[in-house]
PDB file of C-alpha atoms in Angstrom:
ATOM      1  CA  MET C   6      -0.164  -0.186  -0.152  1.00 44.00           C
ATOM      2  CA  LEU C   7       2.816   2.667   0.965  1.00 38.00           C
ATOM      3  CA  ARG C   8       4.465   1.418  -2.031  1.00 45.00           C
ATOM      4  CA  LYS C   9       1.455   2.156  -4.444  1.00 45.00           C
ATOM      5  CA  LEU C  10       1.580   5.531  -2.410  1.00 39.00           C
ATOM      6  CA  CYS C  11       4.542   6.416  -3.047  1.00 41.00           C
ATOM      7  CA  ILE C  12       4.365   6.159  -7.136  1.00 43.00           C
ATOM      8  CA  PRO C  13       1.651   8.824  -7.425  1.00 45.00           C
ATOM      9  CA  VAL C  14       3.690  10.749  -4.556  1.00 41.00           C
ATOM     10  CA  CYS C  15       7.004  10.936  -6.651  1.00 41.00           C
ATOM     11  CA  VAL C  16       5.112  11.888  -9.945  1.00 41.00           C
ATOM     12  CA  SER C  17       3.230  14.952  -8.352  1.00 45.00           C
ATOM     13  CA  VAL C  18       6.352  15.852  -7.107  1.00 40.00           C
ATOM     14  CA  THR C  19       8.360  15.953  -9.843  1.00 44.00           C
ATOM     15  CA  LEU C  20       5.664  17.376 -12.388  1.00 39.00           C
ATOM     16  CA  LEU C  21       5.063  20.435  -9.263  1.00 38.00           C
ATOM     17  CA  ALA C  22       9.078  20.206  -9.824  1.00 44.00           C
ATOM     18  CA  ALA C  23       9.435  20.721 -13.208  1.00 45.00           C
ATOM     19  CA  CYS C  24       6.075  23.403 -13.824  1.00 43.00           C
ATOM     20  CA  ALA C  25       8.407  25.054 -10.606  1.00 45.00           C
ATOM     21  CA  SER C  26      11.660  25.772 -12.988  1.00 47.00           C
ATOM     22  CA  ALA C  27      10.178  26.569 -16.084  1.00 47.00           C
ATOM     23  CA  ALA C  28      10.634  30.810 -16.167  1.00 51.00           C
ATOM     24  CA  PRO C  29       7.496  32.244 -18.059  1.00 56.00           C
ATOM     25  CA  PRO C  30       9.484  33.385 -21.326  1.00 58.00           C
ATOM     26  CA  PRO C  31      10.400  37.064 -21.246  1.00 59.00           C
ATOM     27  CA  THR C  32       8.643  40.058 -22.657  1.00 58.00           C
ATOM     28  CA  PRO C  33       9.274  40.469 -25.944  1.00 59.00           C
ATOM     29  CA  THR C  34      10.812  44.663 -26.636  1.00 59.00           C
ATOM     30  CA  PRO C  35       8.934  46.421 -29.441  1.00 57.00           C
ATOM     31  CA  THR C  36      11.661  47.421 -31.641  1.00 57.00           C
ATOM     32  CA  LEU C  37      10.530  50.759 -33.257  1.00 54.00           C
ATOM     33  CA  ALA C  38      10.865  51.085 -37.227  1.00 56.00           C
ATOM     34  CA  PRO C  39      13.808  53.547 -38.622  1.00 59.00           C
ATOM     35  CA  THR C  40      11.884  56.694 -39.204  1.00 59.00           C
ATOM     36  CA  PRO C  41      12.323  57.464 -43.147  1.00 59.00           C
ATOM     37  CA  THR C  42      14.650  59.474 -43.949  1.00 61.00           C
ATOM     38  CA  LEU C  43      12.934  61.834 -46.890  1.00 58.00           C
ATOM     39  CA  THR C  44      15.716  61.983 -50.083  1.00 61.00           C
ATOM     40  CA  PRO C  45      15.203  64.860 -51.908  1.00 64.00           C
ATOM     41  CA  SER C  46      14.351  64.699 -55.432  1.00 64.00           C
ATOM     42  CA  PRO C  47      16.840  65.655 -57.917  1.00 67.00           C
ATOM     43  CA  THR C  48      16.327  69.335 -60.124  1.00 69.00           C
ATOM     44  CA  PRO C  49      16.083  69.007 -63.536  1.00 69.00           C
ATOM     45  CA  ILE C  50      18.839  70.849 -65.709  1.00 72.00           C
ATOM     46  CA  PRO C  51      17.151  71.922 -67.938  1.00 67.00           C
ATOM     47  CA  SER C  52      17.659  70.795 -71.839  1.00 67.00           C
ATOM     48  CA  PRO C  53      20.459  74.340 -73.605  1.00 67.00           C
ATOM     49  CA  THR C  54      18.335  76.176 -75.988  1.00 69.00           C
ATOM     50  CA  PRO C  55      19.738  74.815 -79.109  1.00 65.00           C
ATOM     51  CA  THR C  56      21.635  78.307 -80.614  1.00 66.00           C
ATOM     52  CA  ALA C  57      21.024  79.279 -84.203  1.00 62.00           C
ATOM     53  CA  THR C  58      24.050  78.848 -86.520  1.00 71.00           C
ATOM     54  CA  PRO C  59      24.607  82.624 -88.211  1.00 76.00           C
ATOM     55  CA  ILE C  60      23.656  82.781 -91.574  1.00 81.00           C
ATOM     56  CA  PRO C  61      26.506  84.763 -93.307  1.00 87.00           C
ATOM     57  CA  PRO C  62      25.828  87.653 -95.073  1.00 90.00           C
ATOM     58  CA  LEU C  63      24.899  88.880 -99.221  1.00 91.00           C
ATOM     59  CA  ALA C  64      28.881  89.698-100.375  1.00 94.00           C
ATOM     60  CA  LEU C  65      27.914  92.736-102.685  1.00 95.00           C
ATOM     61  CA  THR C  66      30.828  93.804-105.352  1.00 96.00           C
ATOM     62  CA  ILE C  67      30.501  97.319-107.401  1.00 96.00           C
ATOM     63  CA  ARG C  68      31.425  96.114-111.100  1.00 94.00           C
ATOM     64  CA  TRP C  69      32.478  99.859-112.910  1.00 94.00           C
ATOM     65  CA  PRO C  70      34.685 100.504-115.495  1.00 92.00           C
ATOM     66  CA  GLU C  71      38.088 102.325-115.630  1.00 89.00           C
ATOM     67  CA  GLN C  72      36.793 104.923-117.042  1.00 90.00           C
ATOM     68  CA  VAL C  73      33.457 107.165-117.767  1.00 93.00           C
ATOM     69  CA  SER C  74      32.511 109.657-118.873  1.00 94.00           C
ATOM     70  CA  ALA C  75      29.362 110.830-121.793  1.00 93.00           C
ATOM     71  CA  LEU C  76      31.553 109.336-125.106  1.00 94.00           C
ATOM     72  CA  GLN C  77      31.658 106.001-122.917  1.00 89.00           C
ATOM     73  CA  PRO C  78      28.388 105.654-120.918  1.00 89.00           C
ATOM     74  CA  ALA C  79      28.765 103.386-117.643  1.00 91.00           C
ATOM     75  CA  THR C  80      26.343 100.134-117.143  1.00 92.00           C
ATOM     76  CA  ILE C  81      26.071 100.335-113.755  1.00 95.00           C
ATOM     77  CA  GLU C  82      26.477  96.737-111.935  1.00 96.00           C
ATOM     78  CA  VAL C  83      25.967  94.627-109.251  1.00 96.00           C
ATOM     79  CA  GLU C  84      27.050  91.288-107.929  1.00 95.00           C
ATOM     80  CA  LEU C  85      25.290  90.092-105.041  1.00 94.00           C
ATOM     81  CA  VAL C  86      26.154  86.601-103.814  1.00 93.00           C
ATOM     82  CA  PRO C  87      24.044  84.694-101.022  1.00 91.00           C
ATOM     83  CA  PRO C  88      26.170  82.047 -98.466  1.00 90.00           C
ATOM     84  CA  PRO C  89      26.125  78.314-100.138  1.00 89.00           C
ATOM     85  CA  GLY C  90      23.103  76.776 -99.665  1.00 86.00           C
ATOM     86  CA  VAL C  91      20.838  80.185 -99.782  1.00 85.00           C
ATOM     87  CA  SER C  92      18.570  80.866-101.776  1.00 84.00           C
ATOM     88  CA  VAL C  93      17.672  85.030-101.077  1.00 84.00           C
ATOM     89  CA  THR C  94      15.683  87.552-103.079  1.00 85.00           C
ATOM     90  CA  ALA C  95      16.622  91.348-102.954  1.00 92.00           C
ATOM     91  CA  THR C  96      15.722  94.662-104.383  1.00 95.00           C
ATOM     92  CA  VAL C  97      18.657  97.116-105.139  1.00 96.00           C
ATOM     93  CA  SER C  98      18.801 100.038-107.033  1.00 96.00           C
ATOM     94  CA  ALA C  99      21.133 103.065-107.054  1.00 97.00           C
ATOM     95  CA  ALA C 100      21.587 106.800-107.747  1.00 96.00           C
ATOM     96  CA  VAL C 101      24.208 108.962-108.897  1.00 96.00           C
ATOM     97  CA  LEU C 102      25.104 111.814-107.553  1.00 95.00           C
ATOM     98  CA  ASP C 103      27.155 115.073-108.743  1.00 94.00           C
ATOM     99  CA  PRO C 104      29.831 116.644-106.969  1.00 93.00           C
ATOM    100  CA  GLU C 105      27.160 119.285-105.740  1.00 90.00           C
ATOM    101  CA  GLU C 106      24.517 116.353-104.782  1.00 80.00           C
ATOM    102  CA  SER C 107      22.023 118.758-104.214  1.00 77.00           C
ATOM    103  CA  LEU C 108      19.739 115.750-105.904  1.00 82.00           C
ATOM    104  CA  PRO C 109      20.699 113.021-107.996  1.00 90.00           C
ATOM    105  CA  CYS C 110      21.029 112.972-111.197  1.00 90.00           C
ATOM    106  CA  TRP C 111      20.685 109.550-112.453  1.00 93.00           C
ATOM    107  CA  LEU C 112      18.512 107.129-110.357  1.00 94.00           C
ATOM    108  CA  SER C 113      17.183 103.505-111.234  1.00 95.00           C
ATOM    109  CA  ASP C 114      16.671 100.440-110.104  1.00 96.00           C
ATOM    110  CA  LEU C 115      18.852  97.246-110.947  1.00 96.00           C
ATOM    111  CA  THR C 116      17.914  94.095-112.844  1.00 95.00           C
ATOM    112  CA  LEU C 117      18.399  90.081-111.697  1.00 94.00           C
ATOM    113  CA  ARG C 118      20.361  88.800-114.912  1.00 93.00           C
ATOM    114  CA  GLU C 119      22.250  85.462-114.069  1.00 92.00           C
ATOM    115  CA  GLY C 120      25.444  84.930-112.313  1.00 89.00           C
ATOM    116  CA  ASN C 121      24.160  87.026-109.164  1.00 92.00           C
ATOM    117  CA  ARG C 122      24.327  90.904-111.231  1.00 95.00           C
ATOM    118  CA  TYR C 123      21.684  93.464-111.130  1.00 96.00           C
ATOM    119  CA  THR C 124      22.046  95.512-113.948  1.00 96.00           C
ATOM    120  CA  ALA C 125      20.407  98.639-114.890  1.00 95.00           C
ATOM    121  CA  GLU C 126      18.088  98.903-118.524  1.00 93.00           C
ATOM    122  CA  GLU C 127      19.515 101.568-119.620  1.00 91.00           C
ATOM    123  CA  PRO C 128      23.129 102.851-119.054  1.00 92.00           C
ATOM    124  CA  LEU C 129      24.427 105.759-117.438  1.00 93.00           C
ATOM    125  CA  GLN C 130      25.224 109.103-119.180  1.00 93.00           C
ATOM    126  CA  LEU C 131      27.017 111.878-118.504  1.00 94.00           C
ATOM    127  CA  PRO C 132      26.896 115.356-118.905  1.00 94.00           C
ATOM    128  CA  LEU C 133      29.128 116.475-121.854  1.00 95.00           C
ATOM    129  CA  GLU C 134      30.887 118.838-119.676  1.00 94.00           C
ATOM    130  CA  PRO C 135      30.129 117.339-115.925  1.00 94.00           C
ATOM    131  CA  LEU C 136      31.004 119.537-112.993  1.00 93.00           C
ATOM    132  CA  GLU C 137      34.337 119.550-111.337  1.00 93.00           C
ATOM    133  CA  GLY C 138      35.072 116.859-108.412  1.00 93.00           C
ATOM    134  CA  ASP C 139      34.142 113.924-106.989  1.00 94.00           C
ATOM    135  CA  TRP C 140      30.289 112.092-108.132  1.00 95.00           C
ATOM    136  CA  ARG C 141      29.589 109.465-106.034  1.00 95.00           C
ATOM    137  CA  LEU C 142      27.435 106.039-107.335  1.00 96.00           C
ATOM    138  CA  VAL C 143      25.279 104.590-104.259  1.00 96.00           C
ATOM    139  CA  VAL C 144      23.953 101.168-104.132  1.00 96.00           C
ATOM    140  CA  TYR C 145      20.454 100.537-102.105  1.00 96.00           C
ATOM    141  CA  VAL C 146      19.889  96.989-100.788  1.00 95.00           C
ATOM    142  CA  GLN C 147      16.845  95.726 -99.475  1.00 94.00           C
ATOM    143  CA  SER C 148      17.066  91.667 -97.980  1.00 92.00           C
ATOM    144  CA  THR C 149      16.189  89.595 -95.416  1.00 89.00           C
ATOM    145  CA  LEU C 150      20.124  88.968 -94.697  1.00 90.00           C
ATOM    146  CA  SER C 151      22.752  91.392 -94.018  1.00 90.00           C
ATOM    147  CA  VAL C 152      25.203  92.860 -96.484  1.00 93.00           C
ATOM    148  CA  GLU C 153      28.613  92.714 -96.264  1.00 93.00           C
ATOM    149  CA  GLY C 154      30.797  94.932 -98.946  1.00 93.00           C
ATOM    150  CA  GLU C 155      31.107  98.407-100.161  1.00 94.00           C
ATOM    151  CA  ARG C 156      27.741  99.929-101.828  1.00 95.00           C
ATOM    152  CA  ALA C 157      29.655 103.722-102.367  1.00 95.00           C
ATOM    153  CA  LEU C 158      32.553 104.619-104.838  1.00 95.00           C
ATOM    154  CA  VAL C 159      33.655 108.321-105.264  1.00 95.00           C
ATOM    155  CA  PHE C 160      34.390 108.525-109.214  1.00 95.00           C
ATOM    156  CA  ARG C 161      35.269 111.367-111.250  1.00 95.00           C
ATOM    157  CA  PRO C 162      34.213 112.030-115.033  1.00 95.00           C
ATOM    158  CA  VAL C 163      37.031 111.911-118.301  1.00 94.00           C
ATOM    159  CA  PRO C 164      36.985 115.469-119.966  1.00 94.00           C
ATOM    160  CA  ILE C 165      35.628 115.432-123.565  1.00 96.00           C
ATOM    161  CA  PRO C 166      37.839 117.856-125.998  1.00 97.00           C
ATOM    162  CA  PHE C 167      36.060 119.163-128.407  1.00 97.00           C
ATOM    163  CA  ARG C 168      36.261 120.078-131.832  1.00 97.00           C
ATOM    164  CA  ASP C 169      37.406 123.610-132.536  1.00 95.00           C
ATOM    165  CA  LEU C 170      34.657 124.847-135.441  1.00 95.00           C
ATOM    166  CA  ILE C 171      36.070 129.102-135.558  1.00 93.00           C
ATOM    167  CA  GLY C 172      36.344 129.650-138.784  1.00 93.00           C
ATOM    168  CA  VAL C 173      34.295 126.995-140.170  1.00 95.00           C
ATOM    169  CA  LEU C 174      30.552 127.828-138.497  1.00 94.00           C
ATOM    170  CA  PRO C 175      28.902 130.774-139.302  1.00 93.00           C
ATOM    171  CA  ALA C 176      30.687 133.690-136.639  1.00 89.00           C
ATOM    172  CA  GLY C 177      26.994 134.080-135.215  1.00 84.00           C
ATOM    173  CA  VAL C 178      26.704 130.707-133.994  1.00 93.00           C
ATOM    174  CA  ASN C 179      27.900 127.757-131.938  1.00 95.00           C
ATOM    175  CA  ILE C 180      27.696 124.268-131.458  1.00 97.00           C
ATOM    176  CA  ARG C 181      29.712 122.054-129.163  1.00 97.00           C
ATOM    177  CA  VAL C 182      31.106 118.446-130.792  1.00 98.00           C
ATOM    178  CA  PRO C 183      33.493 116.347-129.563  1.00 98.00           C
ATOM    179  CA  ARG C 184      36.746 115.718-130.878  1.00 97.00           C
ATOM    180  CA  ASP C 185      35.943 111.522-131.305  1.00 97.00           C
ATOM    181  CA  PHE C 186      33.588 112.626-133.680  1.00 98.00           C
ATOM    182  CA  VAL C 187      33.510 111.503-137.245  1.00 97.00           C
ATOM    183  CA  GLU C 188      33.117 114.645-139.331  1.00 97.00           C
ATOM    184  CA  ALA C 189      31.399 112.713-142.447  1.00 97.00           C
ATOM    185  CA  ALA C 190      30.432 115.687-144.905  1.00 96.00           C
ATOM    186  CA  ALA C 191      31.749 119.168-145.313  1.00 97.00           C
ATOM    187  CA  HIS C 192      29.733 121.761-147.695  1.00 96.00           C
ATOM    188  CA  GLY C 193      29.809 125.058-148.671  1.00 96.00           C
ATOM    189  CA  ASP C 194      31.502 127.335-146.521  1.00 95.00           C
ATOM    190  CA  GLN C 195      30.695 130.103-143.582  1.00 94.00           C
ATOM    191  CA  TRP C 196      28.783 132.034-145.559  1.00 95.00           C
ATOM    192  CA  ALA C 197      26.198 128.989-146.952  1.00 96.00           C
ATOM    193  CA  GLY C 198      27.280 125.327-146.337  1.00 97.00           C
ATOM    194  CA  GLY C 199      27.205 122.474-143.827  1.00 97.00           C
ATOM    195  CA  ARG C 200      28.527 119.765-141.353  1.00 98.00           C
ATOM    196  CA  VAL C 201      27.358 115.963-140.769  1.00 98.00           C
ATOM    197  CA  TRP C 202      29.236 114.000-137.491  1.00 98.00           C
ATOM    198  CA  ARG C 203      29.095 111.099-136.670  1.00 97.00           C
ATOM    199  CA  TYR C 204      30.151 108.685-133.099  1.00 97.00           C
ATOM    200  CA  GLY C 205      28.595 105.347-132.721  1.00 94.00           C
ATOM    201  CA  ASP C 206      24.955 104.419-133.774  1.00 94.00           C
ATOM    202  CA  GLY C 207      24.733 108.355-134.150  1.00 97.00           C
ATOM    203  CA  GLU C 208      24.569 111.276-135.888  1.00 98.00           C
ATOM    204  CA  VAL C 209      24.292 115.276-135.864  1.00 98.00           C
ATOM    205  CA  ALA C 210      24.298 117.497-138.132  1.00 98.00           C
ATOM    206  CA  LEU C 211      24.315 121.524-138.574  1.00 98.00           C
ATOM    207  CA  TRP C 212      23.207 123.210-142.217  1.00 98.00           C
ATOM    208  CA  TRP C 213      23.518 127.257-142.799  1.00 97.00           C
ATOM    209  CA  ALA C 214      22.321 129.546-145.128  1.00 96.00           C
ATOM    210  CA  PRO C 215      20.902 133.437-145.934  1.00 94.00           C
ATOM    211  CA  GLY C 216      17.559 133.800-144.851  1.00 93.00           C
ATOM    212  CA  PRO C 217      14.270 136.582-145.831  1.00 91.00           C
ATOM    213  CA  VAL C 218      14.959 139.758-143.488  1.00 92.00           C
ATOM    214  CA  GLU C 219      11.668 138.736-142.185  1.00 93.00           C
ATOM    215  CA  PRO C 220       9.761 136.607-139.622  1.00 93.00           C
ATOM    216  CA  LEU C 221      10.301 132.655-140.048  1.00 95.00           C
ATOM    217  CA  LEU C 222       7.337 130.942-142.253  1.00 96.00           C
ATOM    218  CA  LEU C 223       6.283 127.178-142.296  1.00 97.00           C
ATOM    219  CA  ASN C 224       6.984 127.771-146.075  1.00 96.00           C
ATOM    220  CA  ASN C 225      10.259 129.057-146.276  1.00 96.00           C
ATOM    221  CA  ALA C 226      11.692 126.348-142.890  1.00 97.00           C
ATOM    222  CA  VAL C 227      10.522 123.583-145.192  1.00 97.00           C
ATOM    223  CA  VAL C 228      12.297 124.980-148.116  1.00 97.00           C
ATOM    224  CA  MET C 229      15.492 125.254-146.099  1.00 97.00           C
ATOM    225  CA  LEU C 230      14.821 121.389-144.682  1.00 97.00           C
ATOM    226  CA  GLU C 231      14.951 119.850-147.644  1.00 97.00           C
ATOM    227  CA  ALA C 232      17.745 121.600-148.998  1.00 96.00           C
ATOM    228  CA  THR C 233      19.747 119.273-147.215  1.00 96.00           C
ATOM    229  CA  HIS C 234      17.777 116.253-148.112  1.00 96.00           C
ATOM    230  CA  ASP C 235      19.562 113.981-149.775  1.00 91.00           C
ATOM    231  CA  PRO C 236      17.242 113.831-153.415  1.00 90.00           C
ATOM    232  CA  ASP C 237      18.306 109.966-153.982  1.00 91.00           C
ATOM    233  CA  GLU C 238      16.554 109.294-151.317  1.00 92.00           C
ATOM    234  CA  PRO C 239      15.036 111.395-149.054  1.00 95.00           C
ATOM    235  CA  PRO C 240      13.209 110.486-145.686  1.00 96.00           C
ATOM    236  CA  HIS C 241       9.817 110.169-144.993  1.00 96.00           C
ATOM    237  CA  VAL C 242       8.830 113.675-143.480  1.00 97.00           C
ATOM    238  CA  LEU C 243       6.201 112.540-140.733  1.00 97.00           C
ATOM    239  CA  GLY C 244       4.893 116.186-138.942  1.00 97.00           C
ATOM    240  CA  VAL C 245       5.737 119.327-137.507  1.00 97.00           C
ATOM    241  CA  GLU C 246       5.198 121.832-134.494  1.00 97.00           C
ATOM    242  CA  GLU C 247       5.945 124.949-134.291  1.00 97.00           C
ATOM    243  CA  THR C 248       8.271 126.651-131.399  1.00 96.00           C
ATOM    244  CA  GLU C 249      11.020 128.393-130.331  1.00 95.00           C
ATOM    245  CA  TRP C 250      15.333 127.453-129.571  1.00 95.00           C
ATOM    246  CA  GLN C 251      16.445 130.848-127.774  1.00 92.00           C
ATOM    247  CA  GLY C 252      13.394 132.842-128.437  1.00 91.00           C
ATOM    248  CA  GLN C 253      13.726 132.205-131.073  1.00 93.00           C
ATOM    249  CA  THR C 254      11.155 131.094-134.242  1.00 93.00           C
ATOM    250  CA  ALA C 255      11.611 127.588-135.102  1.00 97.00           C
ATOM    251  CA  PHE C 256      10.247 124.612-136.563  1.00 98.00           C
ATOM    252  CA  LEU C 257      11.261 121.109-135.826  1.00 98.00           C
ATOM    253  CA  PHE C 258      10.549 118.527-137.474  1.00 98.00           C
ATOM    254  CA  HIS C 259       9.967 114.522-137.662  1.00 98.00           C
ATOM    255  CA  GLU C 260      11.757 112.269-139.812  1.00 98.00           C
ATOM    256  CA  ASP C 261      11.782 108.570-140.522  1.00 97.00           C
ATOM    257  CA  TRP C 262      14.934 107.923-142.954  1.00 96.00           C
ATOM    258  CA  PRO C 263      15.286 105.401-145.186  1.00 95.00           C
ATOM    259  CA  GLY C 264      17.736 102.291-145.811  1.00 92.00           C
ATOM    260  CA  THR C 265      19.653  99.877-142.967  1.00 92.00           C
ATOM    261  CA  ASN C 266      21.436 103.470-142.048  1.00 92.00           C
ATOM    262  CA  GLY C 267      17.969 105.225-140.713  1.00 94.00           C
ATOM    263  CA  GLY C 268      15.290 105.428-138.155  1.00 96.00           C
ATOM    264  CA  PRO C 269      14.443 108.868-136.988  1.00 97.00           C
ATOM    265  CA  ALA C 270      15.890 111.973-137.232  1.00 98.00           C
ATOM    266  CA  GLU C 271      14.514 114.918-135.884  1.00 98.00           C
ATOM    267  CA  ALA C 272      15.811 118.457-137.524  1.00 98.00           C
ATOM    268  CA  LEU C 273      15.034 122.130-135.969  1.00 98.00           C
ATOM    269  CA  VAL C 274      14.547 124.918-137.770  1.00 98.00           C
ATOM    270  CA  VAL C 275      15.313 128.019-136.512  1.00 97.00           C
ATOM    271  CA  GLN C 276      15.812 131.988-137.877  1.00 95.00           C
ATOM    272  CA  GLY C 277      19.086 132.712-135.503  1.00 93.00           C
ATOM    273  CA  PRO C 278      18.963 136.792-134.246  1.00 91.00           C
ATOM    274  CA  ASP C 279      21.026 137.630-137.998  1.00 88.00           C
ATOM    275  CA  TYR C 280      17.948 136.546-139.578  1.00 92.00           C
ATOM    276  CA  TRP C 281      20.461 133.337-140.805  1.00 94.00           C
ATOM    277  CA  LEU C 282      18.725 130.142-140.944  1.00 97.00           C
ATOM    278  CA  TYR C 283      19.752 127.083-139.631  1.00 98.00           C
ATOM    279  CA  VAL C 284      18.963 123.147-138.989  1.00 98.00           C
ATOM    280  CA  LEU C 285      19.571 121.575-136.964  1.00 98.00           C
ATOM    281  CA  ARG C 286      19.839 117.495-137.127  1.00 98.00           C
ATOM    282  CA  VAL C 287      19.668 114.717-134.888  1.00 98.00           C
ATOM    283  CA  ARG C 288      19.701 110.569-136.031  1.00 98.00           C
ATOM    284  CA  THR C 289      19.996 107.765-135.319  1.00 97.00           C
ATOM    285  CA  THR C 290      22.325 105.250-137.782  1.00 96.00           C
ATOM    286  CA  GLY C 291      20.672 102.358-137.775  1.00 88.00           C
ATOM    287  CA  GLY C 292      18.871 101.719-134.425  1.00 90.00           C
ATOM    288  CA  GLU C 293      15.170 102.453-133.146  1.00 93.00           C
ATOM    289  CA  HIS C 294      15.951 105.809-131.210  1.00 94.00           C
ATOM    290  CA  ILE C 295      17.756 108.873-131.232  1.00 97.00           C
ATOM    291  CA  PRO C 296      21.023 108.460-128.922  1.00 95.00           C
ATOM    292  CA  LEU C 297      20.957 110.215-125.822  1.00 95.00           C
ATOM    293  CA  LEU C 298      24.578 111.907-126.632  1.00 96.00           C
ATOM    294  CA  MET C 299      23.291 113.466-130.220  1.00 97.00           C
ATOM    295  CA  ARG C 300      20.708 115.034-128.362  1.00 96.00           C
ATOM    296  CA  GLN C 301      22.999 116.602-125.831  1.00 97.00           C
ATOM    297  CA  VAL C 302      25.379 117.935-128.228  1.00 97.00           C
ATOM    298  CA  TRP C 303      21.426 119.077-130.371  1.00 97.00           C
ATOM    299  CA  GLU C 304      21.397 120.737-126.429  1.00 96.00           C
ATOM    300  CA  THR C 305      25.057 122.523-126.855  1.00 96.00           C
ATOM    301  CA  PHE C 306      23.509 124.960-129.510  1.00 97.00           C
ATOM    302  CA  THR C 307      23.406 128.762-129.287  1.00 95.00           C
ATOM    303  CA  PHE C 308      23.281 131.883-130.736  1.00 93.00           C
ATOM    304  CA  ALA C 309      25.202 135.030-130.722  1.00 80.00           C
ATOM    305  CA  GLU C 310      24.106 137.953-128.888  1.00 65.00           C
ATOM    306  CA  ARG C 311      22.148 140.209-131.796  1.00 49.00           C
ATOM    307  CA  ARG C 312      24.586 142.883-131.697  1.00 38.00           C
ATOM    308  CA  ARG C 313      28.431 141.812-131.330  1.00 50.00           C
ATOM    309  CA  LEU C 314      26.645 138.966-134.632  1.00 47.00           C
ATOM    310  CA  TYR C 315      26.432 142.163-136.335  1.00 41.00           C
ATOM    311  CA  GLN C 316      29.762 143.844-135.428  1.00 45.00           C
ATOM    312  CA  THR C 317      31.029 140.323-136.383  1.00 52.00           C
ATOM    313  CA  ARG C 318      29.453 140.117-139.324  1.00 47.00           C
ATOM    314  CA  VAL C 319      30.990 143.857-140.724  1.00 41.00           C
ATOM    315  CA  LYS C 320      34.521 143.383-139.918  1.00 48.00           C
ATOM    316  CA  THR C 321      34.416 140.378-141.491  1.00 51.00           C
ATOM    317  CA  GLY C 322      31.664 140.270-144.489  1.00 46.00           C
ATOM    318  CA  THR C 323      30.079 137.546-143.654  1.00 49.00           C
TER     319      THR C 323
END
């Protein structure tokens, strides 16, 4: 019996010992999660703005002859070269100023030609006796591109020598004929005669003869005019108008000359202060228009004063 009781007691003691020795598990210490550190976002770096490549300017060059005069008209030519691979349009004009520079004596738009050349429709025709001093050619350009190059140049016209017509023409008149003009015909003397001069594609002629001592009438003007025509091949008279020349009665005839050397002409029949009759003609020798140079010579025809003219004729018998 005692033995039976002893076994359960031992078992109980053992269980109690086992229970007594088992310590409760430690309470876990909570671990704080680390506070996240905010990393600032990187500042965006703007992309660099592309820099436009500058376009080179237009290259301007003025083409100019070595000598310029009324006998050597200058073709106004400007070369305007764009940069490689660039197509651009431009408006180009030019002006010529005399030494007084009050207003341009010549002004023209320039037209684009082949090879980036801009030229004027008509050449520069200077006066027969230009002002002394520095003349200027100025070029104006309008374009979307800048322009590089000299836009102006200074020049001096070449002086023109003239024929000495003293002893050839009547004492009462004068006309400035350049020495380079070729004398194509010579008739008569200082009393009654004529001279014809040619240059290039033009001709200027002056004829003279004593007339009636009365105001000039159209019928007398026609007789004087026809006396200067070639009887075998006379020109066609297209019309006539009454006018004046330096205060003297005159008639202006418009003619058309036949042949390969023909073309338009104008003939002025005028009565001088001494009642001499004069025919001043300018014409083209094969062109469509009377050359401006011939008109310039025409405009130099002048009369002497009546009193001085009368005294000269008395002394010389002409």
